[in-house]
Short mmCIF file of C-alpha atoms in Angstrom, two decimals:
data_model
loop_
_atom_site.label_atom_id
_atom_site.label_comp_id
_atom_site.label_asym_id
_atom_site.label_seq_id
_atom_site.Cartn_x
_atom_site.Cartn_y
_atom_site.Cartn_z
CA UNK A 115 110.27 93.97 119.78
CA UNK A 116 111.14 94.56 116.54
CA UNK A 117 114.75 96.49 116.08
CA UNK A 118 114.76 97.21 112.41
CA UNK A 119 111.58 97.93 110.48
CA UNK A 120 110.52 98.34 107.01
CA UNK A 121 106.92 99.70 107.06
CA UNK A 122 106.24 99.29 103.42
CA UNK A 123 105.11 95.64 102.65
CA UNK A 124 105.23 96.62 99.13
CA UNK A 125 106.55 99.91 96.71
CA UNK A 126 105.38 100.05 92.80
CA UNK A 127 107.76 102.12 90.79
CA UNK A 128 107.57 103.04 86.42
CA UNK A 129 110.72 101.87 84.79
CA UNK A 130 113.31 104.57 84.81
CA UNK A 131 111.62 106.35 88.00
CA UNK A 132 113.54 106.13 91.47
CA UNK A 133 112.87 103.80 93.81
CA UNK A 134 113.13 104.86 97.71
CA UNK A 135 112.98 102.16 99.69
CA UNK A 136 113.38 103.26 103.56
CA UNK A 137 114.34 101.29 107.28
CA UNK A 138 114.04 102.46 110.36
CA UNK A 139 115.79 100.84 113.62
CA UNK A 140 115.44 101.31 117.54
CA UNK A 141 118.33 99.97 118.66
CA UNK A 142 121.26 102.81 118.60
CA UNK A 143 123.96 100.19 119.03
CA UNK A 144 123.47 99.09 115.61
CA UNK A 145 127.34 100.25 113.85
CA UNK A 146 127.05 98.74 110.41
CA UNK A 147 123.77 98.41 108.16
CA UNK A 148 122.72 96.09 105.42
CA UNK A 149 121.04 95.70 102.19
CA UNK A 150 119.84 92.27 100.61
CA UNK A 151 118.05 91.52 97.60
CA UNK A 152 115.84 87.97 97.29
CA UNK A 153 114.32 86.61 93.75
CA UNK A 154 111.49 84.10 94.94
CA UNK A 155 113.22 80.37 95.42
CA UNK A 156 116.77 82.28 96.00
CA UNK A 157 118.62 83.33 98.86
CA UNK A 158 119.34 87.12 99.68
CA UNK A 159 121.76 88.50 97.49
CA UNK A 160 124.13 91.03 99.08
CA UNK A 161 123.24 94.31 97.56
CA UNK A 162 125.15 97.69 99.24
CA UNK A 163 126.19 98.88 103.25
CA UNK A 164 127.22 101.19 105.61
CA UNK A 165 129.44 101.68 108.12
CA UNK A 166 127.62 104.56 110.98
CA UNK A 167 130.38 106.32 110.17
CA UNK A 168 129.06 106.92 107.10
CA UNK A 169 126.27 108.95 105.77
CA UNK A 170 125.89 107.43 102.15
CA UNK A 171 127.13 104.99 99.99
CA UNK A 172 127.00 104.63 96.37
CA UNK A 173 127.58 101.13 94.02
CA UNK A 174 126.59 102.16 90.78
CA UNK A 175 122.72 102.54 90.58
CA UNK A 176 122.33 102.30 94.33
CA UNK A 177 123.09 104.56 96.83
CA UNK A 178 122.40 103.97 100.63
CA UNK A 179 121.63 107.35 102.55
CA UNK A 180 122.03 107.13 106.75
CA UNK A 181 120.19 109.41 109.39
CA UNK A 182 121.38 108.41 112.48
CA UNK A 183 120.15 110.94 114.57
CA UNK A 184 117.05 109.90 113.18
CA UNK A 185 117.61 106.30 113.09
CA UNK A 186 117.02 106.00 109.49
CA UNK A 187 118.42 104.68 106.33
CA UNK A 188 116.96 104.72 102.85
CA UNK A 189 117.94 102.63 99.54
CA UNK A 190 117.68 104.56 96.22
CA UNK A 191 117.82 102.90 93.06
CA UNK A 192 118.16 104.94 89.96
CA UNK A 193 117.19 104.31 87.28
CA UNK A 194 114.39 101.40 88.25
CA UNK A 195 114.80 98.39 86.23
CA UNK A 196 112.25 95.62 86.17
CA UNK A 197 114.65 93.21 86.90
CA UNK A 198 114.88 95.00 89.81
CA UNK A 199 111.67 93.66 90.74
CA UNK A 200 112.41 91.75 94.41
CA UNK A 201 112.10 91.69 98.09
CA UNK A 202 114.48 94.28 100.04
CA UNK A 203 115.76 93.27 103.06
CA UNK A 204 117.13 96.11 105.54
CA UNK A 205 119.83 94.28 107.80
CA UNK A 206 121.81 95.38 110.88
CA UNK A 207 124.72 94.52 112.79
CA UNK A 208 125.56 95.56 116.94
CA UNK A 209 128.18 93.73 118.91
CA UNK A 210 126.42 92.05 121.85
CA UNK A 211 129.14 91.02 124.30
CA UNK A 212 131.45 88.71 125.15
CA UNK A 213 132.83 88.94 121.74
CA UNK A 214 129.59 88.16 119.72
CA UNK A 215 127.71 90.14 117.30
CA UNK A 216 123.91 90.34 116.04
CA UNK A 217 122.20 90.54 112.50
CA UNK A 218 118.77 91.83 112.50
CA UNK A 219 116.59 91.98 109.74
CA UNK A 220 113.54 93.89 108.47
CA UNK A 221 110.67 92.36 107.07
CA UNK A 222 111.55 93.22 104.01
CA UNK A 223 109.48 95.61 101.03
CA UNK A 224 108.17 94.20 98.13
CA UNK A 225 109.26 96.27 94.66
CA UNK A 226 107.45 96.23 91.69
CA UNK A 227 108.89 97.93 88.64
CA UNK A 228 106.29 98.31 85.88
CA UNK A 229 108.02 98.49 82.43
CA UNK B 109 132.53 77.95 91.06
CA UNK B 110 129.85 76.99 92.76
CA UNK B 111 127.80 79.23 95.34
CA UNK B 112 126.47 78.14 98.65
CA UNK B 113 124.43 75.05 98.54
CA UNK B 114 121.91 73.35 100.94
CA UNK B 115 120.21 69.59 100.78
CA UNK B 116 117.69 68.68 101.29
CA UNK B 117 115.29 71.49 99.22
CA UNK B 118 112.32 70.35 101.02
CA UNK B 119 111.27 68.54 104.31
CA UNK B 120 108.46 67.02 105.75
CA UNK B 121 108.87 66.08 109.69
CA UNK B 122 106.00 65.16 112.65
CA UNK B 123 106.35 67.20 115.88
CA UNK B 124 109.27 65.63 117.82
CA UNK B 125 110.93 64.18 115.32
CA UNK B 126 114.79 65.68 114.84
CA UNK B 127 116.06 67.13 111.47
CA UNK B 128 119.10 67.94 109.93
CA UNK B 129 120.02 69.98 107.36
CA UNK B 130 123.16 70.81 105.41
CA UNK B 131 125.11 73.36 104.24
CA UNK B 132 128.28 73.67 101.81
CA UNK B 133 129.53 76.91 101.49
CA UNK B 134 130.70 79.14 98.70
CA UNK B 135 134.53 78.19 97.05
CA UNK B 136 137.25 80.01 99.77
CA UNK B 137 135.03 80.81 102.66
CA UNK B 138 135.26 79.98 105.92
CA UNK B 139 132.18 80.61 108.35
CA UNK B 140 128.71 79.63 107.91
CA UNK B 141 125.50 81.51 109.89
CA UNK B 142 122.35 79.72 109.66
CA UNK B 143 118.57 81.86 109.63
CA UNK B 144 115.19 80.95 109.53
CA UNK B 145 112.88 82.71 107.74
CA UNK B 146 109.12 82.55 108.88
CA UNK B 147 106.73 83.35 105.89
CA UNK B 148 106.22 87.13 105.58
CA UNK B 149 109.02 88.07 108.07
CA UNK B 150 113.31 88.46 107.54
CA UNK B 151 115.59 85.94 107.73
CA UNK B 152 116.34 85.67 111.64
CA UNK B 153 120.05 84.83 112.65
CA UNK B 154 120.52 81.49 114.12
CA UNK B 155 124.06 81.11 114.79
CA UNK B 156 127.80 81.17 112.95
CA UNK B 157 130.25 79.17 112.64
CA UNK B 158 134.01 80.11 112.28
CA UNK B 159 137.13 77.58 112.88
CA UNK B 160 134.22 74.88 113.49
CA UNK B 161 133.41 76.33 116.70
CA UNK B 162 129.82 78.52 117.16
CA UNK B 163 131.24 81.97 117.67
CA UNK B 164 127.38 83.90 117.54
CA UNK B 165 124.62 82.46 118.36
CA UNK B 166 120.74 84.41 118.18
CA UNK B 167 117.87 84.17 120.27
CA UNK B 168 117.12 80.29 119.89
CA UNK B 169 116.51 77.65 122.36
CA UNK B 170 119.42 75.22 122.79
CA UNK B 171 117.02 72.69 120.89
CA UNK B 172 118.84 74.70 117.82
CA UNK B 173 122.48 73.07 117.61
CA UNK B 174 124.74 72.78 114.78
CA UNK B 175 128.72 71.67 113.75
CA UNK B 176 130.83 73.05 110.82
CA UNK B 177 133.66 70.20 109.31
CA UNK B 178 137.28 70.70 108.46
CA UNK B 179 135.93 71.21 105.05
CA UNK B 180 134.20 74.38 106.56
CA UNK B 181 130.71 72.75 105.48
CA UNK B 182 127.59 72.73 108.04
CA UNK B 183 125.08 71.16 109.75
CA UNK B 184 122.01 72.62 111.74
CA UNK B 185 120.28 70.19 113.81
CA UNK B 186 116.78 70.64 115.27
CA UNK B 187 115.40 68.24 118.01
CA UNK B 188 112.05 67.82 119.52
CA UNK B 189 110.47 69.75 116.65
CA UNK B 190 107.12 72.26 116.76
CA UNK B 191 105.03 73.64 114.40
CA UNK B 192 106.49 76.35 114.93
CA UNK B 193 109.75 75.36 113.53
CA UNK B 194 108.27 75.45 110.23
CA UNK B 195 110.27 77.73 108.10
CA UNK B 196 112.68 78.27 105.22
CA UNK B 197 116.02 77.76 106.62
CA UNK B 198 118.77 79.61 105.44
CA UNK B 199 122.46 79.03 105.27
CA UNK B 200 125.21 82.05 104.95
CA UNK B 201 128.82 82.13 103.86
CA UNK B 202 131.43 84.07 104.21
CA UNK B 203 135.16 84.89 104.66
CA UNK B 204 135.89 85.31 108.42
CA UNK B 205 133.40 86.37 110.73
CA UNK B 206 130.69 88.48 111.01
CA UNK B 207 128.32 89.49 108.61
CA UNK B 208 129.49 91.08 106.14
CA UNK B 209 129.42 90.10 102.21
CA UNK B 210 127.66 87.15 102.68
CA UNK B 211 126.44 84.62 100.28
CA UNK B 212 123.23 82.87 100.95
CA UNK B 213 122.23 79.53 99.44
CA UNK B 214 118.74 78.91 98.17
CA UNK B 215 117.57 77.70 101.52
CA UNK B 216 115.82 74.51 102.53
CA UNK B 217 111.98 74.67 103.37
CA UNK B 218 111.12 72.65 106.71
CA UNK B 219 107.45 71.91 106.72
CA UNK B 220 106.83 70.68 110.56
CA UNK B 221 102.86 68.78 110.34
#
Protein backbone atom coordinates (compact mmCIF):
# COMPACT_ATOMS: atom_id res chain seq x y z
CA UNK A 1 0.00 0.00 0.00
CA UNK A 2 1.70 2.74 -1.10
CA UNK A 3 0.85 6.20 0.98
CA UNK A 4 2.64 8.77 -1.06
CA UNK A 5 3.03 8.45 -4.82
CA UNK A 6 4.84 10.10 -7.53
CA UNK A 7 3.43 8.74 -10.85
CA UNK A 8 6.01 10.26 -13.07
CA UNK A 9 9.18 8.00 -13.21
CA UNK A 10 10.69 10.69 -15.17
CA UNK A 11 9.85 14.73 -16.35
CA UNK A 12 12.13 16.43 -19.28
CA UNK A 13 12.05 20.15 -19.02
CA UNK A 14 14.11 23.13 -21.63
CA UNK A 15 16.34 25.27 -19.52
CA UNK A 16 14.50 28.28 -18.29
CA UNK A 17 10.95 26.42 -18.64
CA UNK A 18 9.08 25.38 -15.29
CA UNK A 19 9.30 22.30 -13.93
CA UNK A 20 6.03 20.76 -12.12
CA UNK A 21 6.81 17.98 -10.40
CA UNK A 22 3.54 16.56 -8.50
CA UNK A 23 2.75 13.83 -5.26
CA UNK A 24 -0.13 12.50 -4.34
CA UNK A 25 -0.82 10.69 -0.79
CA UNK A 26 -3.71 8.44 0.72
CA UNK A 27 -3.14 8.71 4.04
CA UNK A 28 -5.00 12.06 5.47
CA UNK A 29 -3.03 11.91 8.70
CA UNK A 30 -0.05 13.02 6.96
CA UNK A 31 0.54 16.95 8.84
CA UNK A 32 3.86 17.96 7.38
CA UNK A 33 5.26 17.19 3.72
CA UNK A 34 8.68 16.89 2.25
CA UNK A 35 10.89 17.59 -0.59
CA UNK A 36 14.40 15.90 -1.25
CA UNK A 37 16.74 16.20 -3.95
CA UNK A 38 19.45 13.11 -4.76
CA UNK A 39 22.61 13.54 -7.32
CA UNK A 40 23.51 9.78 -8.21
CA UNK A 41 26.22 8.42 -5.39
CA UNK A 42 24.70 11.22 -2.84
CA UNK A 43 22.24 11.20 -0.26
CA UNK A 44 18.89 13.27 -0.48
CA UNK A 45 19.45 16.74 -0.05
CA UNK A 46 16.73 18.60 1.85
CA UNK A 47 15.10 20.81 -0.67
CA UNK A 48 11.63 22.84 0.63
CA UNK A 49 8.25 21.75 3.09
CA UNK A 50 5.07 22.26 4.35
CA UNK A 51 3.30 22.35 7.23
CA UNK A 52 -0.90 21.22 6.26
CA UNK A 53 -1.48 24.29 7.53
CA UNK A 54 -0.09 25.66 4.75
CA UNK A 55 -1.05 25.96 1.19
CA UNK A 56 2.39 27.02 -0.43
CA UNK A 57 5.74 27.64 0.28
CA UNK A 58 8.32 29.50 -1.51
CA UNK A 59 12.55 29.25 -1.09
CA UNK A 60 13.74 31.16 -3.83
CA UNK A 61 13.22 29.23 -7.18
CA UNK A 62 10.98 26.66 -5.55
CA UNK A 63 7.73 26.91 -4.41
CA UNK A 64 5.68 23.93 -2.90
CA UNK A 65 1.81 24.25 -3.64
CA UNK A 66 -0.67 21.89 -1.16
CA UNK A 67 -4.26 20.55 -2.06
CA UNK A 68 -5.36 18.86 0.75
CA UNK A 69 -8.75 18.34 -0.01
CA UNK A 70 -7.35 16.76 -2.88
CA UNK A 71 -4.49 15.12 -1.32
CA UNK A 72 -2.01 16.73 -3.49
CA UNK A 73 1.15 18.66 -3.51
CA UNK A 74 3.20 19.88 -6.43
CA UNK A 75 7.00 21.23 -6.62
CA UNK A 76 7.62 24.12 -9.09
CA UNK A 77 10.92 25.13 -10.02
CA UNK A 78 11.37 28.28 -11.93
CA UNK A 79 13.48 28.95 -13.84
CA UNK A 80 14.82 25.11 -14.70
CA UNK A 81 18.46 24.85 -14.41
CA UNK A 82 20.38 21.84 -15.62
CA UNK A 83 21.97 21.46 -12.55
CA UNK A 84 18.77 20.89 -11.49
CA UNK A 85 18.90 17.72 -13.20
CA UNK A 86 18.08 14.92 -10.16
CA UNK A 87 15.75 12.54 -8.56
CA UNK A 88 12.75 14.24 -6.51
CA UNK A 89 11.71 12.64 -3.65
CA UNK A 90 8.08 13.57 -2.21
CA UNK A 91 8.28 12.79 1.67
CA UNK A 92 5.66 12.75 4.45
CA UNK A 93 5.36 12.84 8.02
CA UNK A 94 1.99 11.47 10.43
CA UNK A 95 2.37 10.82 14.10
CA UNK A 96 1.62 7.11 14.68
CA UNK A 97 1.09 6.69 18.42
CA UNK A 98 2.52 6.23 21.44
CA UNK A 99 4.64 9.17 20.79
CA UNK A 100 6.24 8.03 17.42
CA UNK A 101 6.10 9.47 14.07
CA UNK A 102 6.41 8.11 10.31
CA UNK A 103 8.35 9.31 7.11
CA UNK A 104 7.05 8.03 3.92
CA UNK A 105 8.50 8.47 0.75
CA UNK A 106 7.58 8.51 -2.95
CA UNK A 107 9.37 6.80 -5.48
CA UNK A 108 10.75 9.60 -6.56
CA UNK A 109 10.65 11.49 -10.47
CA UNK A 110 13.46 11.64 -12.53
CA UNK A 111 14.18 15.48 -14.02
CA UNK A 112 15.94 16.14 -16.94
CA UNK A 113 16.73 19.73 -17.84
CA UNK A 114 17.96 20.05 -21.44
CA UNK A 115 20.18 23.19 -21.80
CA UNK B 1 32.60 20.88 8.81
CA UNK B 2 32.01 17.79 7.80
CA UNK B 3 28.46 16.33 6.71
CA UNK B 4 27.06 12.99 7.63
CA UNK B 5 29.31 10.14 6.90
CA UNK B 6 28.84 6.30 6.61
CA UNK B 7 31.66 3.30 6.35
CA UNK B 8 31.81 1.02 4.86
CA UNK B 9 30.76 2.42 1.00
CA UNK B 10 30.22 -1.02 -0.14
CA UNK B 11 29.41 -4.58 1.22
CA UNK B 12 29.39 -7.91 0.15
CA UNK B 13 27.63 -10.52 2.73
CA UNK B 14 26.18 -14.45 2.19
CA UNK B 15 22.60 -15.00 3.42
CA UNK B 16 22.82 -15.33 7.24
CA UNK B 17 25.68 -13.70 7.80
CA UNK B 18 25.19 -10.33 10.20
CA UNK B 19 26.35 -6.79 9.09
CA UNK B 20 26.98 -3.66 10.53
CA UNK B 21 27.16 -0.47 9.34
CA UNK B 22 28.05 2.97 10.64
CA UNK B 23 27.03 6.23 10.83
CA UNK B 24 28.63 9.68 12.08
CA UNK B 25 26.47 12.41 11.90
CA UNK B 26 26.65 15.98 10.75
CA UNK B 27 28.78 18.66 13.33
CA UNK B 28 25.90 19.66 16.30
CA UNK B 29 23.24 17.12 15.69
CA UNK B 30 21.82 14.86 17.75
CA UNK B 31 19.51 11.99 16.27
CA UNK B 32 20.22 9.68 13.56
CA UNK B 33 17.22 7.71 11.35
CA UNK B 34 18.45 5.00 9.26
CA UNK B 35 16.49 4.01 5.52
CA UNK B 36 16.94 1.59 3.03
CA UNK B 37 16.53 2.29 -0.28
CA UNK B 38 15.58 -0.66 -2.70
CA UNK B 39 16.66 0.15 -6.38
CA UNK B 40 13.93 2.16 -8.14
CA UNK B 41 11.87 2.85 -4.95
CA UNK B 42 12.30 5.88 -1.87
CA UNK B 43 14.31 5.68 0.87
CA UNK B 44 12.09 3.67 3.49
CA UNK B 45 12.43 4.76 7.27
CA UNK B 46 14.09 2.30 9.44
CA UNK B 47 14.27 3.76 12.75
CA UNK B 48 15.74 7.05 14.83
CA UNK B 49 17.69 7.54 17.30
CA UNK B 50 17.54 10.47 19.86
CA UNK B 51 19.38 10.51 23.48
CA UNK B 52 20.79 6.95 22.29
CA UNK B 53 17.56 5.40 22.77
CA UNK B 54 15.27 4.27 19.40
CA UNK B 55 12.43 6.73 19.70
CA UNK B 56 10.69 5.64 15.90
CA UNK B 57 11.01 2.74 14.55
CA UNK B 58 9.28 1.68 10.70
CA UNK B 59 7.87 -1.36 9.50
CA UNK B 60 11.00 -3.75 9.94
CA UNK B 61 11.39 -7.03 11.51
CA UNK B 62 13.25 -6.95 14.85
CA UNK B 63 16.17 -8.66 12.77
CA UNK B 64 16.76 -4.65 12.08
CA UNK B 65 18.47 -3.33 15.44
CA UNK B 66 20.71 -0.51 15.95
CA UNK B 67 22.57 1.79 19.00
CA UNK B 68 23.58 5.52 18.81
CA UNK B 69 26.98 6.45 21.26
CA UNK B 70 27.47 9.34 23.59
CA UNK B 71 29.14 10.85 20.65
CA UNK B 72 25.60 10.73 18.99
CA UNK B 73 27.21 8.42 16.16
CA UNK B 74 25.30 5.09 14.92
CA UNK B 75 25.19 1.73 14.24
CA UNK B 76 22.52 -0.40 12.29
CA UNK B 77 22.90 -3.99 12.69
CA UNK B 78 21.30 -6.64 10.44
CA UNK B 79 21.26 -10.39 11.45
CA UNK B 80 20.32 -13.47 9.63
CA UNK B 81 20.53 -11.62 6.32
CA UNK B 82 18.23 -12.24 2.87
CA UNK B 83 18.49 -11.29 -0.44
CA UNK B 84 16.22 -9.23 0.15
CA UNK B 85 18.17 -7.06 2.40
CA UNK B 86 20.07 -5.94 -0.47
CA UNK B 87 19.86 -2.24 -0.63
CA UNK B 88 21.52 1.16 -0.29
CA UNK B 89 21.31 2.00 3.27
CA UNK B 90 20.90 5.33 4.32
CA UNK B 91 21.79 7.26 7.39
CA UNK B 92 19.94 10.74 8.50
CA UNK B 93 20.90 13.53 10.85
CA UNK B 94 19.43 15.94 12.50
CA UNK B 95 18.86 18.31 15.49
CA UNK B 96 16.20 16.75 17.80
CA UNK B 97 13.69 14.53 16.60
CA UNK B 98 11.66 13.98 13.88
CA UNK B 99 12.20 14.57 10.45
CA UNK B 100 12.66 17.60 9.67
CA UNK B 101 15.92 19.32 7.97
CA UNK B 102 17.71 16.36 7.73
CA UNK B 103 21.06 15.65 6.35
CA UNK B 104 21.69 12.40 4.65
CA UNK B 105 25.11 10.83 4.15
CA UNK B 106 26.07 9.20 0.90
CA UNK B 107 24.76 5.87 2.01
CA UNK B 108 26.38 2.47 2.11
CA UNK B 109 25.38 -0.18 -0.62
CA UNK B 110 24.71 -3.78 0.98
CA UNK B 111 24.94 -6.34 -1.74
CA UNK B 112 23.37 -9.64 0.06
CA UNK B 113 24.60 -12.89 -2.66
Amino acid sequence: DQQVKQNSPSLSVQEGRISILNCDYTNSMFDYFLWYKKYPAEGPTFLISISSIKDKNEDGRFTVFLNKSAKHLSLHIVPSQPGDSAVYFCAATAYSGAGSYQLTFGKGTKLSVIP
Amino acid sequence: DAGVTQSPTHLIKTRGQQVTLRCSPKSGHDTVSWYQQALGQGPQFIFQYYEEEERQRGNFPDRFSGHQFPNYSSELNVNALLLGDSALYLCASSLGQGFHEQYFGPGTRLTVT
